[in-house]
CSV table of C-alpha atoms and ligand atoms in Angstrom, one decimal:
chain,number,residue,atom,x,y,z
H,27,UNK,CA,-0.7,-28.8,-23.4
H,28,UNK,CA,-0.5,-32.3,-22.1
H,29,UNK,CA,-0.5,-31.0,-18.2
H,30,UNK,CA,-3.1,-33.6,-17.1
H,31,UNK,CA,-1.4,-36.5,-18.0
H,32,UNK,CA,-1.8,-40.1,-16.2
H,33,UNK,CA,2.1,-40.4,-15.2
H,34,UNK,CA,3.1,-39.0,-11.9
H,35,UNK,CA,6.1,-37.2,-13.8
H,36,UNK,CA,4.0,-35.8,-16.0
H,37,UNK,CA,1.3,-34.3,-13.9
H,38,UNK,CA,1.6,-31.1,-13.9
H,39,UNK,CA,-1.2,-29.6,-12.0
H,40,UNK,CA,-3.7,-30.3,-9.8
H,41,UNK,CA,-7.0,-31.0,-10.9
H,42,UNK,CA,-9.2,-28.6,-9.4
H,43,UNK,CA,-11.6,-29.2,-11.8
H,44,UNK,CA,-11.5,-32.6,-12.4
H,45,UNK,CA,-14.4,-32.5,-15.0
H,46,UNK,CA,-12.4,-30.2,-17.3
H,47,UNK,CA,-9.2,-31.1,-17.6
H,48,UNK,CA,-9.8,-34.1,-19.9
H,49,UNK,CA,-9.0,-32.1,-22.8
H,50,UNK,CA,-7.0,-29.1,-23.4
H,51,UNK,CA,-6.8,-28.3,-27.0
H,52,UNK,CA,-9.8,-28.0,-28.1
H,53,UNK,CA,-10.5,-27.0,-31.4
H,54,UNK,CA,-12.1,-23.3,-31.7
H,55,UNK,CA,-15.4,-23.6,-33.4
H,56,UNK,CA,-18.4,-21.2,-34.0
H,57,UNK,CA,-16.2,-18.2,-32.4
H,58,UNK,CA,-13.6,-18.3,-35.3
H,59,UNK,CA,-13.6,-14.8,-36.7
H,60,UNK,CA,-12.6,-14.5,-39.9
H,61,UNK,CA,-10.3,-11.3,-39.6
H,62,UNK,CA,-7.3,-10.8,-37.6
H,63,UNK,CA,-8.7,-7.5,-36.4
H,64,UNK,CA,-12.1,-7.2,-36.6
H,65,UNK,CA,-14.9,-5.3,-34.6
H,66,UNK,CA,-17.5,-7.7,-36.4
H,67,UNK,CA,-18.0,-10.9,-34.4
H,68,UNK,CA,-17.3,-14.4,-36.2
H,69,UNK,CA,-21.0,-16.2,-37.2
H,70,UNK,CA,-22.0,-17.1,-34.4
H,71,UNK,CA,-20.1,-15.4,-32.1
H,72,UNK,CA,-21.7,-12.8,-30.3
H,73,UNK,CA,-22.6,-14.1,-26.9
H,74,UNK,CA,-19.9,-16.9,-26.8
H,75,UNK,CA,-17.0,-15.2,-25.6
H,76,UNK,CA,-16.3,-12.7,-22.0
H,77,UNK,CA,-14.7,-9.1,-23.6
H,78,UNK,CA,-11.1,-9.6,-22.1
H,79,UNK,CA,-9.6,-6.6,-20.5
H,80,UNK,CA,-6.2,-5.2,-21.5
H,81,UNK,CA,-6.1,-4.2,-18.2
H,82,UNK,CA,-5.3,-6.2,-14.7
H,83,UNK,CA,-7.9,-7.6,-12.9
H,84,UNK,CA,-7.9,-7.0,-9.1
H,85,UNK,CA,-6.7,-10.0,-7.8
H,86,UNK,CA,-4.6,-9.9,-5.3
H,87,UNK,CA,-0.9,-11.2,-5.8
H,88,UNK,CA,-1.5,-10.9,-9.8
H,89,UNK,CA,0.7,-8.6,-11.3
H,90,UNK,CA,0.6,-7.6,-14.8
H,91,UNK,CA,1.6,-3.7,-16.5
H,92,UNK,CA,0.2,-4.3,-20.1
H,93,UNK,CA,2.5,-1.5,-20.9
H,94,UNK,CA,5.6,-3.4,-19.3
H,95,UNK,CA,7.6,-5.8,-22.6
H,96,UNK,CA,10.3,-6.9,-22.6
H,97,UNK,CA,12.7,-5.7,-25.3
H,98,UNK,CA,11.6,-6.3,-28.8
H,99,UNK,CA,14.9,-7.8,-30.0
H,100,UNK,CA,14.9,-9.9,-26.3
H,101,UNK,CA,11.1,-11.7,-27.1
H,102,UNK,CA,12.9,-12.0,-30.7
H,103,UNK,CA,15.7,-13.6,-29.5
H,104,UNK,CA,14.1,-15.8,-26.9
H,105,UNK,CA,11.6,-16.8,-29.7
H,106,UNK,CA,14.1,-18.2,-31.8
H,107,UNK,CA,16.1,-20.1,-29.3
H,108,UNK,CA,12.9,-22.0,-28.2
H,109,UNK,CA,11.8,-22.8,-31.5
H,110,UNK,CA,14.7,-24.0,-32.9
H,111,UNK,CA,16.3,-25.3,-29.5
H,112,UNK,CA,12.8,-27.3,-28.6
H,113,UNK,CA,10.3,-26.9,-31.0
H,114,UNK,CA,11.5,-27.3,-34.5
H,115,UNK,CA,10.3,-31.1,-35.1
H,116,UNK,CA,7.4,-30.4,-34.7
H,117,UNK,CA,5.8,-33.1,-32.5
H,118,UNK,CA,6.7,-31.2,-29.2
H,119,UNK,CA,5.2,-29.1,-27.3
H,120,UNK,CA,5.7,-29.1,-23.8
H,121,UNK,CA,9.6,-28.8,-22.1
H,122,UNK,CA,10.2,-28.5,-18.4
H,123,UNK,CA,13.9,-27.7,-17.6
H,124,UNK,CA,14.3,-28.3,-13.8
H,125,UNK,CA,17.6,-26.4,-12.4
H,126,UNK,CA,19.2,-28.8,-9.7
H,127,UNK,CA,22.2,-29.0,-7.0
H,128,UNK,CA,23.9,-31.1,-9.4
H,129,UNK,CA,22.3,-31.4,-12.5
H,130,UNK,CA,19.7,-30.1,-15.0
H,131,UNK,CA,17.3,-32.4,-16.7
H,132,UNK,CA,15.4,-31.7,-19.1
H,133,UNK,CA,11.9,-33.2,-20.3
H,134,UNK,CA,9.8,-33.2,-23.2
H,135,UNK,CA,6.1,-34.1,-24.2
H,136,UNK,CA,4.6,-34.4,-27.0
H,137,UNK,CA,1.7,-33.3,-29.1
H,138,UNK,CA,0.6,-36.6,-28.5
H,139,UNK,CA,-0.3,-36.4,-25.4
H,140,UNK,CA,2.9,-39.1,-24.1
H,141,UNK,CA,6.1,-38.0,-22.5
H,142,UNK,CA,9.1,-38.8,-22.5
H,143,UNK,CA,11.6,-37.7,-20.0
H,144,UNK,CA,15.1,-37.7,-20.0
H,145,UNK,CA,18.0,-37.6,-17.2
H,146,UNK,CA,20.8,-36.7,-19.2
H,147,UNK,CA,22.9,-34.3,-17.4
H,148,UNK,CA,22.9,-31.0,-19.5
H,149,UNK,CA,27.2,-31.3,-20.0
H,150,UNK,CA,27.3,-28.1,-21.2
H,151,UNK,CA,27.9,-26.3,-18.2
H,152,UNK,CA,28.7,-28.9,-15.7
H,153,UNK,CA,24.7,-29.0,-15.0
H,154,UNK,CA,23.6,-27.1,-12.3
H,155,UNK,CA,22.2,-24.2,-14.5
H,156,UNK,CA,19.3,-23.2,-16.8
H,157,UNK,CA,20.3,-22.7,-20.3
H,158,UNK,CA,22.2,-19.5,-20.5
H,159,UNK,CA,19.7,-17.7,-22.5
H,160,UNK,CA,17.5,-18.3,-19.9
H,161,UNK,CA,20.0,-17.3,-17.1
H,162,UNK,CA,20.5,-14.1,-18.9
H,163,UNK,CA,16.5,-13.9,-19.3
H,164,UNK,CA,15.7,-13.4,-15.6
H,165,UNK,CA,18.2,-10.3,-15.4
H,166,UNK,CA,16.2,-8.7,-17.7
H,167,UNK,CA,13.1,-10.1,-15.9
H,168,UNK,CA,14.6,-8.9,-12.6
H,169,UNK,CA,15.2,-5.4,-14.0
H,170,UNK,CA,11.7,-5.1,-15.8
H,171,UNK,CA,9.6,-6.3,-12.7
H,172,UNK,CA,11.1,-4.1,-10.6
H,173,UNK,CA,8.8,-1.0,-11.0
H,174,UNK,CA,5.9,-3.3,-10.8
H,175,UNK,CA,6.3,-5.4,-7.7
H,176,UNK,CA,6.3,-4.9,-3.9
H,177,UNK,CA,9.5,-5.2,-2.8
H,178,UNK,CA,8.7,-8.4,-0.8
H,179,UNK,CA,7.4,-9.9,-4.5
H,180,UNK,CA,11.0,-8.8,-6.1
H,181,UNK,CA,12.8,-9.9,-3.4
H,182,UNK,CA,10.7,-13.6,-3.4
H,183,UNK,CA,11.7,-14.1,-7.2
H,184,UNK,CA,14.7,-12.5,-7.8
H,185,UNK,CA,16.5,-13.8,-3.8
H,186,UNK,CA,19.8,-12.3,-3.5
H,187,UNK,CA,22.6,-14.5,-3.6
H,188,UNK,CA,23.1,-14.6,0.3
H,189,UNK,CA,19.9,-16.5,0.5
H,190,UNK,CA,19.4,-20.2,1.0
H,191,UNK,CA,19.6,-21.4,-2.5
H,192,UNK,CA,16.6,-22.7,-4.3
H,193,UNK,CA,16.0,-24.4,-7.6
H,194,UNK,CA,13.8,-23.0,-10.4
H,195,UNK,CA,11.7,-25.4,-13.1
H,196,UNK,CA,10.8,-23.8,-16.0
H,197,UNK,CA,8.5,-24.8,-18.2
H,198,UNK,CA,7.8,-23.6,-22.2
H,199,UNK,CA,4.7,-24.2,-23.5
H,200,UNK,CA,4.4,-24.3,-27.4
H,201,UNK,CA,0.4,-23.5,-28.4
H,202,UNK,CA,-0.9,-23.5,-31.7
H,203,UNK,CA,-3.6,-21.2,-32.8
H,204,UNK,CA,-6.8,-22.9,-31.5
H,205,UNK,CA,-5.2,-24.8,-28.8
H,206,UNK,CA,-5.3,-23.8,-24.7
H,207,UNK,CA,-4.3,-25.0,-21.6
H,208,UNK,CA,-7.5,-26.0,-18.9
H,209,UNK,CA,-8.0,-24.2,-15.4
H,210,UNK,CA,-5.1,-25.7,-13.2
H,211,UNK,CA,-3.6,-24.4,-9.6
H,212,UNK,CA,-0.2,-25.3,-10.6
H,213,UNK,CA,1.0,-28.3,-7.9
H,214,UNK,CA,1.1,-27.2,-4.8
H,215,UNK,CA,3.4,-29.9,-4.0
H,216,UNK,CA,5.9,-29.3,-6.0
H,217,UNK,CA,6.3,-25.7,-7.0
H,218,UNK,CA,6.2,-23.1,-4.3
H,219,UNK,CA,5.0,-19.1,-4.5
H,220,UNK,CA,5.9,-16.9,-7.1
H,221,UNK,CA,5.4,-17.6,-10.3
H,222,UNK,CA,6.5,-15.4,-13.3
H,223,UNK,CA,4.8,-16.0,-17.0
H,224,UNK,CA,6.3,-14.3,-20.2
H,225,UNK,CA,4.5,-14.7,-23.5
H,226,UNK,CA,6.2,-14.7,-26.5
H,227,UNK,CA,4.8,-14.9,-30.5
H,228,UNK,CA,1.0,-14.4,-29.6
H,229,UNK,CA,-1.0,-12.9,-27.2
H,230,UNK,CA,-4.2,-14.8,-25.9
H,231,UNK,CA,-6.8,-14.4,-23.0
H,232,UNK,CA,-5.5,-15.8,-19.9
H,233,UNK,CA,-8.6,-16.7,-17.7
H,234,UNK,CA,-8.5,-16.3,-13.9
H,235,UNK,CA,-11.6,-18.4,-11.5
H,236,UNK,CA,-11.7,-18.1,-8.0
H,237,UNK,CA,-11.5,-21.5,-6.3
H,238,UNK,CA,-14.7,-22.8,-4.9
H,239,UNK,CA,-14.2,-25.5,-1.9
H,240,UNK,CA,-11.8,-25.9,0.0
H,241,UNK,CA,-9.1,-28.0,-2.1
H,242,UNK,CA,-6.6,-25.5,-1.9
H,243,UNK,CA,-5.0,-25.6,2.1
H,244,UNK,CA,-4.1,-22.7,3.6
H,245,UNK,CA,-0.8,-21.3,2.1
H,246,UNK,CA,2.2,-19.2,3.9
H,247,UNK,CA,1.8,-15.9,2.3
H,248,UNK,CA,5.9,-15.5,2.0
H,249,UNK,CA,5.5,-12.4,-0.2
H,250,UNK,CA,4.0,-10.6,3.1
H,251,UNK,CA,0.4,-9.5,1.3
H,252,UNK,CA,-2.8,-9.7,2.3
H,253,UNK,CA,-3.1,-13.2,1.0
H,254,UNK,CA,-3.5,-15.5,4.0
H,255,UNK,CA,-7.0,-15.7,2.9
H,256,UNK,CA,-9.8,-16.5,5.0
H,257,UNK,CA,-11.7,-19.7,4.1
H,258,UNK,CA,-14.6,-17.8,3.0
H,259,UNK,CA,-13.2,-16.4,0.2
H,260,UNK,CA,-12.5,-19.9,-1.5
H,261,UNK,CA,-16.0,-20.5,-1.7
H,262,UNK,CA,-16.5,-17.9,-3.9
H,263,UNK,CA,-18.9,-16.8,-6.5
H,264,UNK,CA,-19.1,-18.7,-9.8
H,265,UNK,CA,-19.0,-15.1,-11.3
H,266,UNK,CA,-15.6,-15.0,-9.7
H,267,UNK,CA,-14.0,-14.9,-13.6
H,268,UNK,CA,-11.7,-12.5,-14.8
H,269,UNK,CA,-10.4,-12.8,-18.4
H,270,UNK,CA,-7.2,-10.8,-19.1
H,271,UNK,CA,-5.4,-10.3,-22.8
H,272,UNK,CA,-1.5,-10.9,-22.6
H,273,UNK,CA,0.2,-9.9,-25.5
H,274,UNK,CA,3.1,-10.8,-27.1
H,275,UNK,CA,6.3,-9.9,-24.9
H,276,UNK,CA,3.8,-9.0,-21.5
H,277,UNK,CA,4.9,-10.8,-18.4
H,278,UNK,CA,3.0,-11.8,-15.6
H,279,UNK,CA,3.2,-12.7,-12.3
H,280,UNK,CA,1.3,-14.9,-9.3
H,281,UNK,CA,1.9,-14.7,-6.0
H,282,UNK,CA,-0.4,-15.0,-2.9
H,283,UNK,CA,-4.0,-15.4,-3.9
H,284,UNK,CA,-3.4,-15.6,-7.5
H,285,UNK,CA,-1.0,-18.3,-7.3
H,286,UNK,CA,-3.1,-20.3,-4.7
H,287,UNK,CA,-6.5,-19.3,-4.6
H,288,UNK,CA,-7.4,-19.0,-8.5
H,289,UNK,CA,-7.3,-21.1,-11.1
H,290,UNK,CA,-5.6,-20.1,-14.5
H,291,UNK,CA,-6.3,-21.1,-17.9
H,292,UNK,CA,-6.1,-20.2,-21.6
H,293,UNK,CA,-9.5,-22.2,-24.0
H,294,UNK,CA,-8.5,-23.1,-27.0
H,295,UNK,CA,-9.7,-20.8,-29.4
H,296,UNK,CA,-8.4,-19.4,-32.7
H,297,UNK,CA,-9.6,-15.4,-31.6
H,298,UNK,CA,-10.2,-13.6,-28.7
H,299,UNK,CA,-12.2,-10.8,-28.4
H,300,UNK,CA,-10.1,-7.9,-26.4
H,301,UNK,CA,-10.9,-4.1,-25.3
H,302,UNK,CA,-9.1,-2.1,-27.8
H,303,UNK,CA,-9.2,0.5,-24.8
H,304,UNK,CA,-9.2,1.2,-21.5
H,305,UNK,CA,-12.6,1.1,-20.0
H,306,UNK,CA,-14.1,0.4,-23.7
H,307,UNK,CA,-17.5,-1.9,-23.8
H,308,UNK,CA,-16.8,-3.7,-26.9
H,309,UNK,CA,-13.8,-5.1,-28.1
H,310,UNK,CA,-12.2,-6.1,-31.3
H,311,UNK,CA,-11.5,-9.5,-32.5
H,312,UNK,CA,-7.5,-10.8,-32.6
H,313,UNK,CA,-6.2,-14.2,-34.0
H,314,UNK,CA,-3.8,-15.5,-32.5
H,315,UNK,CA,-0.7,-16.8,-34.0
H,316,UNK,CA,2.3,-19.3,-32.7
H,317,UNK,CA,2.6,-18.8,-28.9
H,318,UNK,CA,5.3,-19.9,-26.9
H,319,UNK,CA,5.2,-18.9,-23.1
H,320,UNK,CA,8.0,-19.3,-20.3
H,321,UNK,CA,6.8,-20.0,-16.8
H,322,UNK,CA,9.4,-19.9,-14.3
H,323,UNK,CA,8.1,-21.6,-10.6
H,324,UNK,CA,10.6,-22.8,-7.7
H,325,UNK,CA,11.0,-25.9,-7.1
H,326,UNK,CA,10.0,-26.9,-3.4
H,327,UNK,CA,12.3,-28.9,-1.3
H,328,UNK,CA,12.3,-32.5,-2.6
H,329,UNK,CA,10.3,-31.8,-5.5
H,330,UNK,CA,13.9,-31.7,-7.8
H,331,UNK,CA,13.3,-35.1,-8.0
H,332,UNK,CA,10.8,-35.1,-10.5
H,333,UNK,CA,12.0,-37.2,-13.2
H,334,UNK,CA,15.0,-38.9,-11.7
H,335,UNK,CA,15.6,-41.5,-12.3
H,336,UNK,CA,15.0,-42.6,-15.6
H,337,UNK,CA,13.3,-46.3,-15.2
H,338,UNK,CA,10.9,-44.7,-12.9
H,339,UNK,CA,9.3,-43.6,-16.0
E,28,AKG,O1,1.0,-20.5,-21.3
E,28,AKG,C1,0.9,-19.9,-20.2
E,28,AKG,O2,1.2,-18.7,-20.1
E,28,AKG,C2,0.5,-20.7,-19.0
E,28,AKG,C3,1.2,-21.9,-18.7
E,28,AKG,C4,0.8,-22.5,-17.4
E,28,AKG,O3,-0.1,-22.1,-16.8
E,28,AKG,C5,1.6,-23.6,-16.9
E,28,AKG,O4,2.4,-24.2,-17.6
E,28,AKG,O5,1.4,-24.0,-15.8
E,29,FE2,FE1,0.0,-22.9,-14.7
């Protein structure tokens, strides 16, 4: 993904790790397994790769049910807008639609690594909404989640219309099979807690570090958890790593610790090794395919800006 680009539209997260986020496809190598299940590790392979769990690691504000999907002819549905919506040229991969008090914009990169945004207001519905299918999407996200998240958690993605309103950005991410997106907080400027990831066409290993140092300030834990943090904790371990298998139609969500005091990341690899069951010491080796995910984030005050006008660019 090109989410460490030069231009300030364009720069999508902050670079925690400066040092790594120079490239973020890179292409898989001596961990290619040849199967697309296999228990027999690629050449090669045997000691390159953490045994992701299908389970959630226990990090706090991280919320993940891997036997929560969304509806099989939903994912379907939503695949199928994206790719022929946004994707079916071929030489994009990136699109950030930003909801806004007046209008939506919508911006595109490509696999080139340039972007190119546009401000044209989306006419369609008079511009102060996400696409429809997208609209439509968080009802069923609302209704899904619900089982799984504190109430505060719910109530901090899903505000009820009385609320101040607040602008959502969402991004869709187009990967191919061996490509990834590097370890990113994503910008603390500009997108605010609460952060809900869907994946759709693949699954893949979503990777989780602790923050070391103190680049990430102290945060306002709105969903009322445990995640004020105390500055010890961001100087954590280097074994602070959790890998965790999302598969097609799972949703996530960060909040709290997860959304501010780790890093998240997907390597670019062709394979990744999973648990085939709970609690299970080896794993079994899965290709990925196509993946598109959704990200939705709010938008902080101010940050709706991103993008306007257009000979900023
Ligand atoms: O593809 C994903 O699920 C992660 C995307 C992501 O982290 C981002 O766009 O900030
Ligand atoms: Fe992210």
């Amino acid at each position: 993904m090109d989410c460490d680009s030069d231009s300030d539209l364009d720069s999508l997260f902050d670079e925690i790790f400066p040092e790594d986020t120079q490239k973020d496809a890179s292409p898989f190598s001596s961990c290619t397994p040849n199967t697309s299940h296999s228990h027999t590790p690629p050449d090669g392979a045997s000691t390159c790769l953490n045994l992701a769990r299908i389970t959630v690691p226990s990090i706090q504000g991280l919320y993940f049910d891997p036997s929560i999907f969304i509806p099989p002819q939903c994912a379907a549905d939503l695949m199928q807008n994206c790719m022929t919506q946004y994707f079916s040229k071929g030489n994009v991969n990136q699109v950030m639609l930003f909801e806004r008090a007046l209008h939506d914009f919508t911006s595109l990169s490509t696999s080139g690594g340039s972007v190119s945004t546009t401000t044209e207001p989306n006419s369609a519905d008079s511009g102060s909404k996400l696409p429809q299918f997208l609209t439509s999407f968080l009802q069923v996200l609302s209704v899904l989640l619900r089982p799984l998240l504190p109430n505060a958690t719910h109530a901090l993605l899903f505000p009820s219309p009385n609320t101040p309103p607040q602008a959502r950005q969402v991004i869709i991410n187009h990967y191919l099979p061996g490509e990834g997106i590097t370890p990113h907080v994503d910008l603390l400027d500009r997108f605010g807690d609460g952060i809900i990831g869907v994946s759709l066409g693949s699954g893949c290993v979503m990777r989780f570090r602790k923050v070391r140092g103190t680049t990430v300030p102290d945060y306002h834990d709105r969903a009322g958890g445990t995640g004020d943090g105390d500055g010890g904790d961001v100087k954590g371990a280097a074994e602070d790593v959790e890998d965790v298998y999302l598969p097609p139609g799972s949703v996530y969500v960060m909040s709290g610790e997860a959304r501010y005091r780790w890093t998240h990341e997907i390597e670019g690899r062709k394979a990744d090794l999973i648990q085939e069951h709970l609690g299970d010491e080896t794993g079994i080796w899965t290709d990925r395919s196509i993946r598109v995910s959704i990200t939705f984030r709010w938008l902080l005050p101010g940050a709706d800006v991103v993008g306007v006008p257009a000979t900023n660019e």
